[in-house]
PDB file of C-alpha atoms in Angstrom:
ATOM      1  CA  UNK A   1     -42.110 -25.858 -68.289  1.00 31.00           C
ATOM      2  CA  UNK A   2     -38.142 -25.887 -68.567  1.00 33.00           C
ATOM      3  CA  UNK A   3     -37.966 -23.585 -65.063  1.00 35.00           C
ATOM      4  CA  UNK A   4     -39.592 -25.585 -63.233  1.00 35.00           C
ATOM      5  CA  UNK A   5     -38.398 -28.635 -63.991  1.00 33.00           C
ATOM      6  CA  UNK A   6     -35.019 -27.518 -63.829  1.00 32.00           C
ATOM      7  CA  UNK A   7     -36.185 -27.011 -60.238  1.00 32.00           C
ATOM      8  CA  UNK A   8     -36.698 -30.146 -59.469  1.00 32.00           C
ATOM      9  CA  UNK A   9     -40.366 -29.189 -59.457  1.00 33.00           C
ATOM     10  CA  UNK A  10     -42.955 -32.301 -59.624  1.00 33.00           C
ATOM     11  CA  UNK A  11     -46.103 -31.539 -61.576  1.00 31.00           C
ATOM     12  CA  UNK A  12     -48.388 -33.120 -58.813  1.00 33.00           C
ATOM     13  CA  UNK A  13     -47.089 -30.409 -56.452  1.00 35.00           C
ATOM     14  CA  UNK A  14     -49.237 -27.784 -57.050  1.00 38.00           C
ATOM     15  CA  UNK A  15     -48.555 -25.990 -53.729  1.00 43.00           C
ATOM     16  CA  UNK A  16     -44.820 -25.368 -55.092  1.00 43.00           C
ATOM     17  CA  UNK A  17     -46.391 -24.903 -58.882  1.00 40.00           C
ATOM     18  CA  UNK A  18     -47.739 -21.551 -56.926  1.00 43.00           C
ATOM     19  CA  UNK A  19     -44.976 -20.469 -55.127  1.00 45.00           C
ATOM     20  CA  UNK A  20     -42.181 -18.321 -56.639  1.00 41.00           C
ATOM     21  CA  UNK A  21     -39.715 -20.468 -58.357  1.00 37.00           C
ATOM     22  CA  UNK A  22     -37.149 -19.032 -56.334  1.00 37.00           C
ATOM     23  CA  UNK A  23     -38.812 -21.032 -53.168  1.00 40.00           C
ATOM     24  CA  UNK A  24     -37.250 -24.490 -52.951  1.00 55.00           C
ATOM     25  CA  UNK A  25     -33.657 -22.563 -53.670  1.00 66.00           C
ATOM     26  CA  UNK A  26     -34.071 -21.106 -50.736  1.00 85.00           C
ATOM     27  CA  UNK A  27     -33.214 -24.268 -48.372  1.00 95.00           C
ATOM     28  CA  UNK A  28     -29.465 -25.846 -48.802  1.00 91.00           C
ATOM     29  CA  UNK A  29     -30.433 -28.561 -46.059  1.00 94.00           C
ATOM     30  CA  UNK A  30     -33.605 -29.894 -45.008  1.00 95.00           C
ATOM     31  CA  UNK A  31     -33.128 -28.824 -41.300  1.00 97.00           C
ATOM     32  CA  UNK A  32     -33.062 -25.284 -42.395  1.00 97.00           C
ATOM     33  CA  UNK A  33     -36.333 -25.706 -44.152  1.00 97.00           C
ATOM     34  CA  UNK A  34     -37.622 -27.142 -41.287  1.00 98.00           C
ATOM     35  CA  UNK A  35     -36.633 -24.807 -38.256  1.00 98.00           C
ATOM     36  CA  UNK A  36     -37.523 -22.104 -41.131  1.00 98.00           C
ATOM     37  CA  UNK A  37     -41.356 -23.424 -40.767  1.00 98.00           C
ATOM     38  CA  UNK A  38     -41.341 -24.429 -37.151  1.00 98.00           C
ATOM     39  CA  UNK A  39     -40.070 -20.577 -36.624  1.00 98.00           C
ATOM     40  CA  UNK A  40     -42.683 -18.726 -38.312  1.00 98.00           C
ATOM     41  CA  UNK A  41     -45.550 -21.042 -36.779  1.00 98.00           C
ATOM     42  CA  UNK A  42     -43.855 -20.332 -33.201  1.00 98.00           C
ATOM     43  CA  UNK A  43     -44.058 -16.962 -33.105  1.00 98.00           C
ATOM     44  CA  UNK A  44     -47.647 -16.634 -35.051  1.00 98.00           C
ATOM     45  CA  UNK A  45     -48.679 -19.092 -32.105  1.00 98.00           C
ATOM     46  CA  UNK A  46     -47.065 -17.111 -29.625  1.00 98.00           C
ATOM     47  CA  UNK A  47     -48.742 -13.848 -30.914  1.00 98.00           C
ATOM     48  CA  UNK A  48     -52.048 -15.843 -31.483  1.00 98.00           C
ATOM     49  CA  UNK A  49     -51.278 -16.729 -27.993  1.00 97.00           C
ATOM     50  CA  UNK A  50     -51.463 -12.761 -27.055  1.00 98.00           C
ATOM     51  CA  UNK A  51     -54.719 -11.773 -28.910  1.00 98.00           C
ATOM     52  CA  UNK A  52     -56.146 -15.335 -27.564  1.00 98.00           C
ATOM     53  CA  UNK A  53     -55.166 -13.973 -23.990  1.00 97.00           C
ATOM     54  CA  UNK A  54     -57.711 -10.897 -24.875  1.00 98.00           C
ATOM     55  CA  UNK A  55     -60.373 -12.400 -26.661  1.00 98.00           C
ATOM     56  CA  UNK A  56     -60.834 -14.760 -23.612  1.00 97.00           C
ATOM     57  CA  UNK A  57     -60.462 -11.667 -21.033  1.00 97.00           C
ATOM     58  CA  UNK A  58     -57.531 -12.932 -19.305  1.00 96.00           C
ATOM     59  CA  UNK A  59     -55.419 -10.349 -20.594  1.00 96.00           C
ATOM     60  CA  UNK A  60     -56.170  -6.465 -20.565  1.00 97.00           C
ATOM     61  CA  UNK A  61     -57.889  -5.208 -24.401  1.00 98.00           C
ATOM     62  CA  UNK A  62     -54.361  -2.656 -25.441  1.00 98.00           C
ATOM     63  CA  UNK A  63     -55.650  -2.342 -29.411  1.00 98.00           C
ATOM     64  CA  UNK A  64     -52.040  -1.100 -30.288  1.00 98.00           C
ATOM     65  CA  UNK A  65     -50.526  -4.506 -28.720  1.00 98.00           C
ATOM     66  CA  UNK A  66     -53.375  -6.184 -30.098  1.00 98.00           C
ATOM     67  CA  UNK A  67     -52.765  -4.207 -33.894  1.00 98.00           C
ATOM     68  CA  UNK A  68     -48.951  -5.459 -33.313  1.00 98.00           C
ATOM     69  CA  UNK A  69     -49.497  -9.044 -33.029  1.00 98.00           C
ATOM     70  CA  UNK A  70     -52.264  -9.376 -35.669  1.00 98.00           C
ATOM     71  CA  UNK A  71     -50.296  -7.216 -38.342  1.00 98.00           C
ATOM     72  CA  UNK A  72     -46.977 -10.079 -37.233  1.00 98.00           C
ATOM     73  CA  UNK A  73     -49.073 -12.732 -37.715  1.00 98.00           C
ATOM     74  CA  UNK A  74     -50.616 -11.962 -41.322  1.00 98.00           C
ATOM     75  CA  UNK A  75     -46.746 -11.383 -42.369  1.00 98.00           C
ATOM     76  CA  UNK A  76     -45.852 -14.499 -40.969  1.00 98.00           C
ATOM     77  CA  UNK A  77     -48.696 -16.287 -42.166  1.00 98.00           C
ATOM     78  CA  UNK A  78     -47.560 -16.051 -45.811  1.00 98.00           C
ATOM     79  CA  UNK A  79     -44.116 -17.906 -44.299  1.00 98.00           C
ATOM     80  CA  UNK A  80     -44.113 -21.542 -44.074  1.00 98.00           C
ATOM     81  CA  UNK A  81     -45.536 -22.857 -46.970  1.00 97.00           C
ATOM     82  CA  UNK A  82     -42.135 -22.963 -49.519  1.00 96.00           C
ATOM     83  CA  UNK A  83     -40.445 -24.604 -46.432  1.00 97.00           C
ATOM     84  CA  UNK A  84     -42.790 -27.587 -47.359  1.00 96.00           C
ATOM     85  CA  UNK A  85     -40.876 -28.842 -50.504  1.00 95.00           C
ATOM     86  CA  UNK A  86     -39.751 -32.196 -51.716  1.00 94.00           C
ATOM     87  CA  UNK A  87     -37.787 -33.663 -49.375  1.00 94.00           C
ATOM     88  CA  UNK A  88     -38.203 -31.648 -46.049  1.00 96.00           C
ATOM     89  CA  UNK A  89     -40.011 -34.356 -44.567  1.00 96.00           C
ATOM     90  CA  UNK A  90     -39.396 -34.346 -40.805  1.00 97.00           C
ATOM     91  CA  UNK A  91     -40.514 -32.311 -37.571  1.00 97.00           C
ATOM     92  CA  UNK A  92     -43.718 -32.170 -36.291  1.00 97.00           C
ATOM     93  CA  UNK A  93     -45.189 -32.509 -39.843  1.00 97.00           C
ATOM     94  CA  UNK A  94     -47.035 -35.867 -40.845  1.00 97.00           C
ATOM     95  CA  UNK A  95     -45.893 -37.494 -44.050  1.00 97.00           C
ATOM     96  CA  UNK A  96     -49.300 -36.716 -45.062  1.00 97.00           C
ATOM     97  CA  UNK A  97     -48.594 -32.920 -45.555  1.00 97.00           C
ATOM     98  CA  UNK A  98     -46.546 -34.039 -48.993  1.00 97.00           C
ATOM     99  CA  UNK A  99     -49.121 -36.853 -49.925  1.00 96.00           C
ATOM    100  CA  UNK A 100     -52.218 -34.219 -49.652  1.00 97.00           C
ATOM    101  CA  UNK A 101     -49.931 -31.265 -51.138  1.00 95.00           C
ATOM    102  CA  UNK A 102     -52.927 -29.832 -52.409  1.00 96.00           C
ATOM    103  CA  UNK A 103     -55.233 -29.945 -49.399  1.00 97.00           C
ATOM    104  CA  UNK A 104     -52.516 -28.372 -47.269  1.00 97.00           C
ATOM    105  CA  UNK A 105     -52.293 -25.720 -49.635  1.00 96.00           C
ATOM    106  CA  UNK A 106     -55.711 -24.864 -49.532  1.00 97.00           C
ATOM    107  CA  UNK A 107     -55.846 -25.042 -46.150  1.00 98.00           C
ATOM    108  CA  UNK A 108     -52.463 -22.428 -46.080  1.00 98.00           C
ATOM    109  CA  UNK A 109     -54.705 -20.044 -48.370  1.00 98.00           C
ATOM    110  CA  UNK A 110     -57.844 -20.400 -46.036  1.00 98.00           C
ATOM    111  CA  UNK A 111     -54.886 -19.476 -42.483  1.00 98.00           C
ATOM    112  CA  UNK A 112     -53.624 -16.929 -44.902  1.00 98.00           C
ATOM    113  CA  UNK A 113     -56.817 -15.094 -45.711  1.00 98.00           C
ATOM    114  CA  UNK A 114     -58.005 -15.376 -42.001  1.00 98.00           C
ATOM    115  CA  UNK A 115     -54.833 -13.626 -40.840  1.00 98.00           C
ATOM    116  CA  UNK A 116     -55.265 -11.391 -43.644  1.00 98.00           C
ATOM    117  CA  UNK A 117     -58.863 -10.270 -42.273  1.00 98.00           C
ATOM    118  CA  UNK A 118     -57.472 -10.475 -38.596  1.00 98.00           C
ATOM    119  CA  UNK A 119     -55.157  -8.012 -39.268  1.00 98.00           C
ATOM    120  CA  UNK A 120     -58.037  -5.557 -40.761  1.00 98.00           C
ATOM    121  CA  UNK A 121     -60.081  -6.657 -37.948  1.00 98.00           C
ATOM    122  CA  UNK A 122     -57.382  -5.523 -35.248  1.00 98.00           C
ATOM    123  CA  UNK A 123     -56.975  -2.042 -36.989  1.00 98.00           C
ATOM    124  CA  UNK A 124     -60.536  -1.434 -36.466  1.00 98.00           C
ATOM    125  CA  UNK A 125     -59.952  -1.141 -32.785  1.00 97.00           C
ATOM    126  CA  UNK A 126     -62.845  -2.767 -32.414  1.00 98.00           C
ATOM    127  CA  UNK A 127     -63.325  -5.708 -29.612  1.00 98.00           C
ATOM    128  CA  UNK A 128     -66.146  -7.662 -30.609  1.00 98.00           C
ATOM    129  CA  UNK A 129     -64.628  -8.064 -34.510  1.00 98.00           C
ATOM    130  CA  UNK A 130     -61.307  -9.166 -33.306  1.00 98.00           C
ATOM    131  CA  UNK A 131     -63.086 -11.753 -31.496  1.00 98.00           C
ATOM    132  CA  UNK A 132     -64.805 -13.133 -34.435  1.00 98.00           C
ATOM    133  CA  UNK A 133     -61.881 -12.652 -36.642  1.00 98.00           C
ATOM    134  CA  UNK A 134     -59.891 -14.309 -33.965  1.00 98.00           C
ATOM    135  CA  UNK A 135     -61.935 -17.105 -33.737  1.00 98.00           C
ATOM    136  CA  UNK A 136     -62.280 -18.068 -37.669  1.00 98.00           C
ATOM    137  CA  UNK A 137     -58.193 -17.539 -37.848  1.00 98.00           C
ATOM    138  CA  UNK A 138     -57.923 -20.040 -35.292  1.00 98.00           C
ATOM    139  CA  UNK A 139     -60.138 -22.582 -36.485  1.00 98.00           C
ATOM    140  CA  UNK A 140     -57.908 -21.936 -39.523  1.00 98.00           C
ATOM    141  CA  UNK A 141     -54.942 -23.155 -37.742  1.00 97.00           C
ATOM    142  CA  UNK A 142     -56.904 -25.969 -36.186  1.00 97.00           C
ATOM    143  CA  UNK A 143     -57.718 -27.609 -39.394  1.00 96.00           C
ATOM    144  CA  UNK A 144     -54.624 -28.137 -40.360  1.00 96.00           C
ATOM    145  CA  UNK A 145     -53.029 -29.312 -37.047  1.00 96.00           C
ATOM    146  CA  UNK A 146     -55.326 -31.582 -37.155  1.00 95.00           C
ATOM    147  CA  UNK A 147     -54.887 -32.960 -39.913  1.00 96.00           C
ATOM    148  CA  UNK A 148     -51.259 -32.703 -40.733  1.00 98.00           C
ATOM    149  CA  UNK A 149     -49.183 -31.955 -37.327  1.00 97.00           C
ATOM    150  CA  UNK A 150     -48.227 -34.582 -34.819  1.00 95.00           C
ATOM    151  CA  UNK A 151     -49.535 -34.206 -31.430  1.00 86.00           C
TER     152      UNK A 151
ATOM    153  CA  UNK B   1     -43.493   3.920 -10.392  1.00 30.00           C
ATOM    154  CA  UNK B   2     -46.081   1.214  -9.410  1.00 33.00           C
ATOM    155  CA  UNK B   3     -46.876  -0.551 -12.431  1.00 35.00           C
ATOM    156  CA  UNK B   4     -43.292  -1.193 -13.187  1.00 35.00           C
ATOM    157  CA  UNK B   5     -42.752  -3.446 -10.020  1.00 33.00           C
ATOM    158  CA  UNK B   6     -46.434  -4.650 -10.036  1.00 32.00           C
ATOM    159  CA  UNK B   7     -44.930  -6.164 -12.699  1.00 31.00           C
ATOM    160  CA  UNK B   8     -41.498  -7.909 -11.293  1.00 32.00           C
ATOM    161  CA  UNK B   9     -39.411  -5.302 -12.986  1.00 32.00           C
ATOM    162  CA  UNK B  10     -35.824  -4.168 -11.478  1.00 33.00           C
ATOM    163  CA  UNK B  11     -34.596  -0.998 -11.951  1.00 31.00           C
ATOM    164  CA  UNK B  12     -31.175  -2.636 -12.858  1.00 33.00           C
ATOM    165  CA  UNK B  13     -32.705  -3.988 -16.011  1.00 35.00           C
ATOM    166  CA  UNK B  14     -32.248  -0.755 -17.887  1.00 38.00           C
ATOM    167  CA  UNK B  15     -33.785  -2.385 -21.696  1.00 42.00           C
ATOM    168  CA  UNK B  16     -36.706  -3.674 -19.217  1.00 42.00           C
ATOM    169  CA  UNK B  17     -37.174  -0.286 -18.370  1.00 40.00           C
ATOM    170  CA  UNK B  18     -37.473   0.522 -22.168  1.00 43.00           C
ATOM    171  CA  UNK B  19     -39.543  -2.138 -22.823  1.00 45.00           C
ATOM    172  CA  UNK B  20     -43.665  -1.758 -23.480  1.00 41.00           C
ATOM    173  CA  UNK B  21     -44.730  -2.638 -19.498  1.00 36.00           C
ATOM    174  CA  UNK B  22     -46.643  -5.972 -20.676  1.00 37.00           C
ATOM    175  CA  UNK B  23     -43.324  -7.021 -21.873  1.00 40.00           C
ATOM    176  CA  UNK B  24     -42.706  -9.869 -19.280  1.00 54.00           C
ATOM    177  CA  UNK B  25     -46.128 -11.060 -18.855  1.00 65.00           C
ATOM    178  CA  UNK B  26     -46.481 -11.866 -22.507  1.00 85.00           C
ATOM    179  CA  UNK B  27     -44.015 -15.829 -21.611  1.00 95.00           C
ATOM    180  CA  UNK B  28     -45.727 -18.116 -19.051  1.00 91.00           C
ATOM    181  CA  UNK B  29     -42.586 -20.599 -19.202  1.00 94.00           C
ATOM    182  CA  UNK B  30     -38.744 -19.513 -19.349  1.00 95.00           C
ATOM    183  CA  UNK B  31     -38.751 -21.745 -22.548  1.00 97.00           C
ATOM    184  CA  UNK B  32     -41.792 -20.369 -24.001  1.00 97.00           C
ATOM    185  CA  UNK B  33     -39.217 -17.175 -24.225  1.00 97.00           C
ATOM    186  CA  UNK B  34     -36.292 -19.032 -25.195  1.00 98.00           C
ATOM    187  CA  UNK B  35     -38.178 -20.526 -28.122  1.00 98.00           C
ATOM    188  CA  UNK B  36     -39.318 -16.986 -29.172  1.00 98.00           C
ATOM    189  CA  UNK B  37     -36.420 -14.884 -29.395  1.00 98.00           C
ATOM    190  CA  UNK B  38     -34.543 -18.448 -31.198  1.00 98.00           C
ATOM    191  CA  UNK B  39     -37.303 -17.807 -33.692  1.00 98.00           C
ATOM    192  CA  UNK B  40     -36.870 -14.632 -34.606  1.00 98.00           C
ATOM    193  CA  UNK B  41     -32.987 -15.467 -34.924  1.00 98.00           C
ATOM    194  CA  UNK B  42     -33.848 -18.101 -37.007  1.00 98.00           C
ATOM    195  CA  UNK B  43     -35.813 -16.225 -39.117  1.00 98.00           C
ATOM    196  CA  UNK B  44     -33.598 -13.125 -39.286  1.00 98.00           C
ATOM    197  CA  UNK B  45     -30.582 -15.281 -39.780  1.00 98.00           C
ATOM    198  CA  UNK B  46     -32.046 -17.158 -42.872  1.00 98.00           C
ATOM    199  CA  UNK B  47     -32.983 -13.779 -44.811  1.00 98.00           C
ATOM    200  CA  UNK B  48     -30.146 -12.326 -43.585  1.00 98.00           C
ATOM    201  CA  UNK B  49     -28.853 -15.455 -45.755  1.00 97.00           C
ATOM    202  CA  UNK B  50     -30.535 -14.939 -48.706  1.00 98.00           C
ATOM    203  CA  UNK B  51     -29.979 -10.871 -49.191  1.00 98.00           C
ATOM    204  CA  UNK B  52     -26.711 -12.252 -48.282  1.00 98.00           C
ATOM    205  CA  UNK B  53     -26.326 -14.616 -51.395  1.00 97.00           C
ATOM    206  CA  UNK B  54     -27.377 -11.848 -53.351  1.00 98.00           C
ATOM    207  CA  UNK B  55     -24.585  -9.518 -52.202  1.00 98.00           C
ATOM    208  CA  UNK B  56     -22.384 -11.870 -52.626  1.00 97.00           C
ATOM    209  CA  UNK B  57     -23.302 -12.730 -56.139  1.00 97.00           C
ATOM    210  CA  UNK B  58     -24.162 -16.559 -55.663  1.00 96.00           C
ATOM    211  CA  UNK B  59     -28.046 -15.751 -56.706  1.00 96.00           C
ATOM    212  CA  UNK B  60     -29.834 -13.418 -58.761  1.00 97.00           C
ATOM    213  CA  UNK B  61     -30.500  -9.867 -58.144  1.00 98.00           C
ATOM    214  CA  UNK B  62     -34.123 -10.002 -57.339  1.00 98.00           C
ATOM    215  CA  UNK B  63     -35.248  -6.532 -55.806  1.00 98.00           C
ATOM    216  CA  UNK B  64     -38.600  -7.560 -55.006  1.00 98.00           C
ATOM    217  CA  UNK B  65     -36.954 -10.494 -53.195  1.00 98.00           C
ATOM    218  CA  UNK B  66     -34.538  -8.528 -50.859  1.00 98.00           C
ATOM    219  CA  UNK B  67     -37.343  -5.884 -50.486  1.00 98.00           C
ATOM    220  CA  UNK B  68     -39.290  -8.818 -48.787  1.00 98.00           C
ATOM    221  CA  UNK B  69     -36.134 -10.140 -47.055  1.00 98.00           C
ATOM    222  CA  UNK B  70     -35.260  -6.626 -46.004  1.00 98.00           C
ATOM    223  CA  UNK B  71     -39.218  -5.272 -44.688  1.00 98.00           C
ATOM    224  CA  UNK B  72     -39.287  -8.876 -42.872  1.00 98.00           C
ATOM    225  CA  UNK B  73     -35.400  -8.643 -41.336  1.00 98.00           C
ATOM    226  CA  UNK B  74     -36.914  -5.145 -40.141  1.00 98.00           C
ATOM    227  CA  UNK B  75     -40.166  -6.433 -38.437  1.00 98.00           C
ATOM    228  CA  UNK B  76     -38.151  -9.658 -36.488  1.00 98.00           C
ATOM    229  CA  UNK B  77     -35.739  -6.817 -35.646  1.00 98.00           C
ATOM    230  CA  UNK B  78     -37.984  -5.380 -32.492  1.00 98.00           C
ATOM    231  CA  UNK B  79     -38.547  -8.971 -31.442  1.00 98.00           C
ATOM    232  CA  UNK B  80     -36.573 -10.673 -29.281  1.00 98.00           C
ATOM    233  CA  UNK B  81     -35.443  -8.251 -26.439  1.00 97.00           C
ATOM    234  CA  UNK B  82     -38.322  -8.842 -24.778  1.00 96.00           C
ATOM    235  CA  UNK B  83     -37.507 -12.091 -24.471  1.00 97.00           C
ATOM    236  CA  UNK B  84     -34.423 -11.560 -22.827  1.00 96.00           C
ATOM    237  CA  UNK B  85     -35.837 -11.107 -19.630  1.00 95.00           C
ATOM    238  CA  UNK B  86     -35.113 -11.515 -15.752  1.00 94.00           C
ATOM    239  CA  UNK B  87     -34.846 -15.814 -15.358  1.00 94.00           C
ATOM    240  CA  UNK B  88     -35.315 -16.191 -18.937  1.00 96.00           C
ATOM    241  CA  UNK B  89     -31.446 -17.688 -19.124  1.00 96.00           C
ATOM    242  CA  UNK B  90     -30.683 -20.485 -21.408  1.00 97.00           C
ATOM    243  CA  UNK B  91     -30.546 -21.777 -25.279  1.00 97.00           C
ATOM    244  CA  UNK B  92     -27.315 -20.585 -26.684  1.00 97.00           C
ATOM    245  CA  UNK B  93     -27.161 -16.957 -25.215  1.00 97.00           C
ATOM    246  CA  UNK B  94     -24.682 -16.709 -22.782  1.00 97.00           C
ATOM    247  CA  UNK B  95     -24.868 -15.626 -18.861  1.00 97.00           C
ATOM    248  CA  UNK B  96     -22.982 -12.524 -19.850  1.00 97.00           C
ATOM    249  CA  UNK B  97     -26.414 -11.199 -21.697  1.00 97.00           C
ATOM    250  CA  UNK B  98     -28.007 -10.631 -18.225  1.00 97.00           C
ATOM    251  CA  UNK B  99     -25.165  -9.615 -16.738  1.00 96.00           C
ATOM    252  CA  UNK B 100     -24.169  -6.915 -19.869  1.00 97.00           C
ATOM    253  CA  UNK B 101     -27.671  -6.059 -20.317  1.00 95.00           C
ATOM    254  CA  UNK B 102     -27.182  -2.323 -20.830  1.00 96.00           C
ATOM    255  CA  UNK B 103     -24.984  -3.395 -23.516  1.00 97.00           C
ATOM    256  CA  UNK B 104     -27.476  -6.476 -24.849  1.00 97.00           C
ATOM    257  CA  UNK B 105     -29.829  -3.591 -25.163  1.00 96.00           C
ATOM    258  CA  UNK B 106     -27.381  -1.073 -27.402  1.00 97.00           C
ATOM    259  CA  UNK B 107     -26.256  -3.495 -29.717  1.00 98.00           C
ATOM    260  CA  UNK B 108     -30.354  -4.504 -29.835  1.00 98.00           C
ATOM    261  CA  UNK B 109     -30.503  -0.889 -30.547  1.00 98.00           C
ATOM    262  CA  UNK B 110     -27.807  -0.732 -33.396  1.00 98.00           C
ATOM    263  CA  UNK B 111     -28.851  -3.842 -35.030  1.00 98.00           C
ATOM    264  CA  UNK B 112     -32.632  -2.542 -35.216  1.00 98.00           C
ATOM    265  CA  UNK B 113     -31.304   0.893 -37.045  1.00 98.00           C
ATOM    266  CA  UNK B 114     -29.528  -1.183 -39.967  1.00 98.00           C
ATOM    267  CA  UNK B 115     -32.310  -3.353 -40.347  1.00 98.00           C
ATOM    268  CA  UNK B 116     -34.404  -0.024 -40.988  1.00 98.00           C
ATOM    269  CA  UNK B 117     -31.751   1.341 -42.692  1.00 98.00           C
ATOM    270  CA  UNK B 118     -31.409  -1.687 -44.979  1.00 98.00           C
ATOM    271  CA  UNK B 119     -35.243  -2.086 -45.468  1.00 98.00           C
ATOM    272  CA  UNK B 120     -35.027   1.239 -46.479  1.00 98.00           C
ATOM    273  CA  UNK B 121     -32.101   0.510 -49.252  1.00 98.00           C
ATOM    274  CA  UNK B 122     -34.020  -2.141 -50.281  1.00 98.00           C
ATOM    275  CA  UNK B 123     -36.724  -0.073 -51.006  1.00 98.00           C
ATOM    276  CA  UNK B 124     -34.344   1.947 -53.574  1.00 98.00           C
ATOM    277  CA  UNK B 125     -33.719  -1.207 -55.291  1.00 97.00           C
ATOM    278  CA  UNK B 126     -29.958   0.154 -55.541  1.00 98.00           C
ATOM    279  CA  UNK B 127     -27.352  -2.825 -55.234  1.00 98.00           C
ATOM    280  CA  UNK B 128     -24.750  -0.900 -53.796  1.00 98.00           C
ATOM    281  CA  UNK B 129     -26.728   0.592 -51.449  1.00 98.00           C
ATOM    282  CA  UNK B 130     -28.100  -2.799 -50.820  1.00 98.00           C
ATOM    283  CA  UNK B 131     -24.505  -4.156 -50.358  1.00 98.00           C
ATOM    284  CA  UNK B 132     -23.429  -1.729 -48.521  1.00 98.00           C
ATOM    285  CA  UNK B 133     -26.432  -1.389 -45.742  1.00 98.00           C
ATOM    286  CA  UNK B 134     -26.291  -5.272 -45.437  1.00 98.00           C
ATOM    287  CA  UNK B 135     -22.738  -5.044 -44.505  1.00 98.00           C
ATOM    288  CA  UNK B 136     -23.355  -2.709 -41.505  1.00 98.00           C
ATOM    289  CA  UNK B 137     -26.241  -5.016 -40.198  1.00 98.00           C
ATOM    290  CA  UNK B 138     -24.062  -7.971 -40.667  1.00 98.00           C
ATOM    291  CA  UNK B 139     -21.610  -6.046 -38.476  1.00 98.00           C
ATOM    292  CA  UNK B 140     -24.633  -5.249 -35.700  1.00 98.00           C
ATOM    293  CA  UNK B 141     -25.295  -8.935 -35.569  1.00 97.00           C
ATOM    294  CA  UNK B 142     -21.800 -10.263 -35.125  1.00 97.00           C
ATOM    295  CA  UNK B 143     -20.683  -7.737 -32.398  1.00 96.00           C
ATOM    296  CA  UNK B 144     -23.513  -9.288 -30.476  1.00 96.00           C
ATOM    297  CA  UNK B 145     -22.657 -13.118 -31.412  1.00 96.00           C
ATOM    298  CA  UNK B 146     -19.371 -12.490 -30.405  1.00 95.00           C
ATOM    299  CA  UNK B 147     -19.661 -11.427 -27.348  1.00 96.00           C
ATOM    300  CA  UNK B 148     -23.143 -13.062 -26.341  1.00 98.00           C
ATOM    301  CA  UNK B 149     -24.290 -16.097 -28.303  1.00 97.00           C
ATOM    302  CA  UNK B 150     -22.374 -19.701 -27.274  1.00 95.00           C
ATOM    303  CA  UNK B 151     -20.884 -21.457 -30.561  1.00 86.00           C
TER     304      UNK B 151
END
């Protein structure tokens, strides 16, 4: 695998293994990398924010609005992950996101596909599936804060 | 026009006015705003980057690369003027921005046209027209940066 290691790539990183080996180019310093993350998650939290605001009736049901944030969020959702290289340690982020590479990643793919299925949900117009598309996206994001973001 | 001041909008603020009317109830906190519209710069700004290297000949011509750069550029485009709203001063944009906001709002207006216009030249995965639709959005972002965003 000449590319890759030319890369800098590390075999026990599958998450980057996945990624387009373009990815950890992408990043000259490791502050970019990191605003680069902590940008995409801030606006799919804000717009989870918005959809959360209807699901819990506090805001009023506007399915184009609602169509807007969940089609933002499944673009951004694909984001973050090849900001997570070698050597972008730092930010909220727990040093165990690079020890548990390949737990994060799955947990990206499980956010991704939820977002994925939000977004289908929201298109549908229909209430009651946005809810419960809302809900299992969220949990998504949960898991991982959990897990791997400081408080 | 009751909803508009139900809402705390002034007739001054002409790209409030333009605005979808849930516009200023979507950020609880000034910073919660300021943090939003920085995001979308931040995002914009680093695929601005990488079309950018591209152009410039420091990395590969990959078209479905700058296609993603360009479709993404074009989303974050429509997002941060509604963030720009009354009290929501601060970060690095200058007072001038609510003062100037007629103008905030037609260099907004410019900047989201090239970013359509070079999402669409991406899409013809012609460099030239790549190079030369990335210049003019370049061009929308610094006539704003010059006059609006602190150093």
């Amino acid at each position: 695998m000449k590319l890759k290691s030319a890369l800098g790539f590390s075999i026990a990183c599958g998450v980057l293994a996945a990624m387009p080996l373009t990815a950890s180019a992408q990043f000259a310093k490791k502050e970019d990398a990191i605003k680069y993350r902590q940008s995409a998650f801030a606006l799919t939290g804000a717009h989870m924010n918005r959809i959360g605001a209807v699901v819990k009736g506090e805001a009023p049901f506007n399915a184009a609005e609602v169509q807007k944030s969940a089609a933002l969020i499944a673009t951004l959702s694909t984001l973050p992950w090849e900001a997570f290289g070698p050597g972008t340690e730092g930010g909220k982020a727990k040093p165990a996101v690079w020890k548990e590479i390949d737990k994060v990643k799955a947990g990206a793919d499980k956010f991704m596909k939820a977002a994925a299925d939000l977004n289908t949900a929201a298109k549908s117009g229909n209430l009651e599936q946005i809810k419960k598309a809302f809900g299992a996206t969220g949990q998504t994001c949960k898991a991982c804060h959990d897990d791997y973001r400081d408080k």
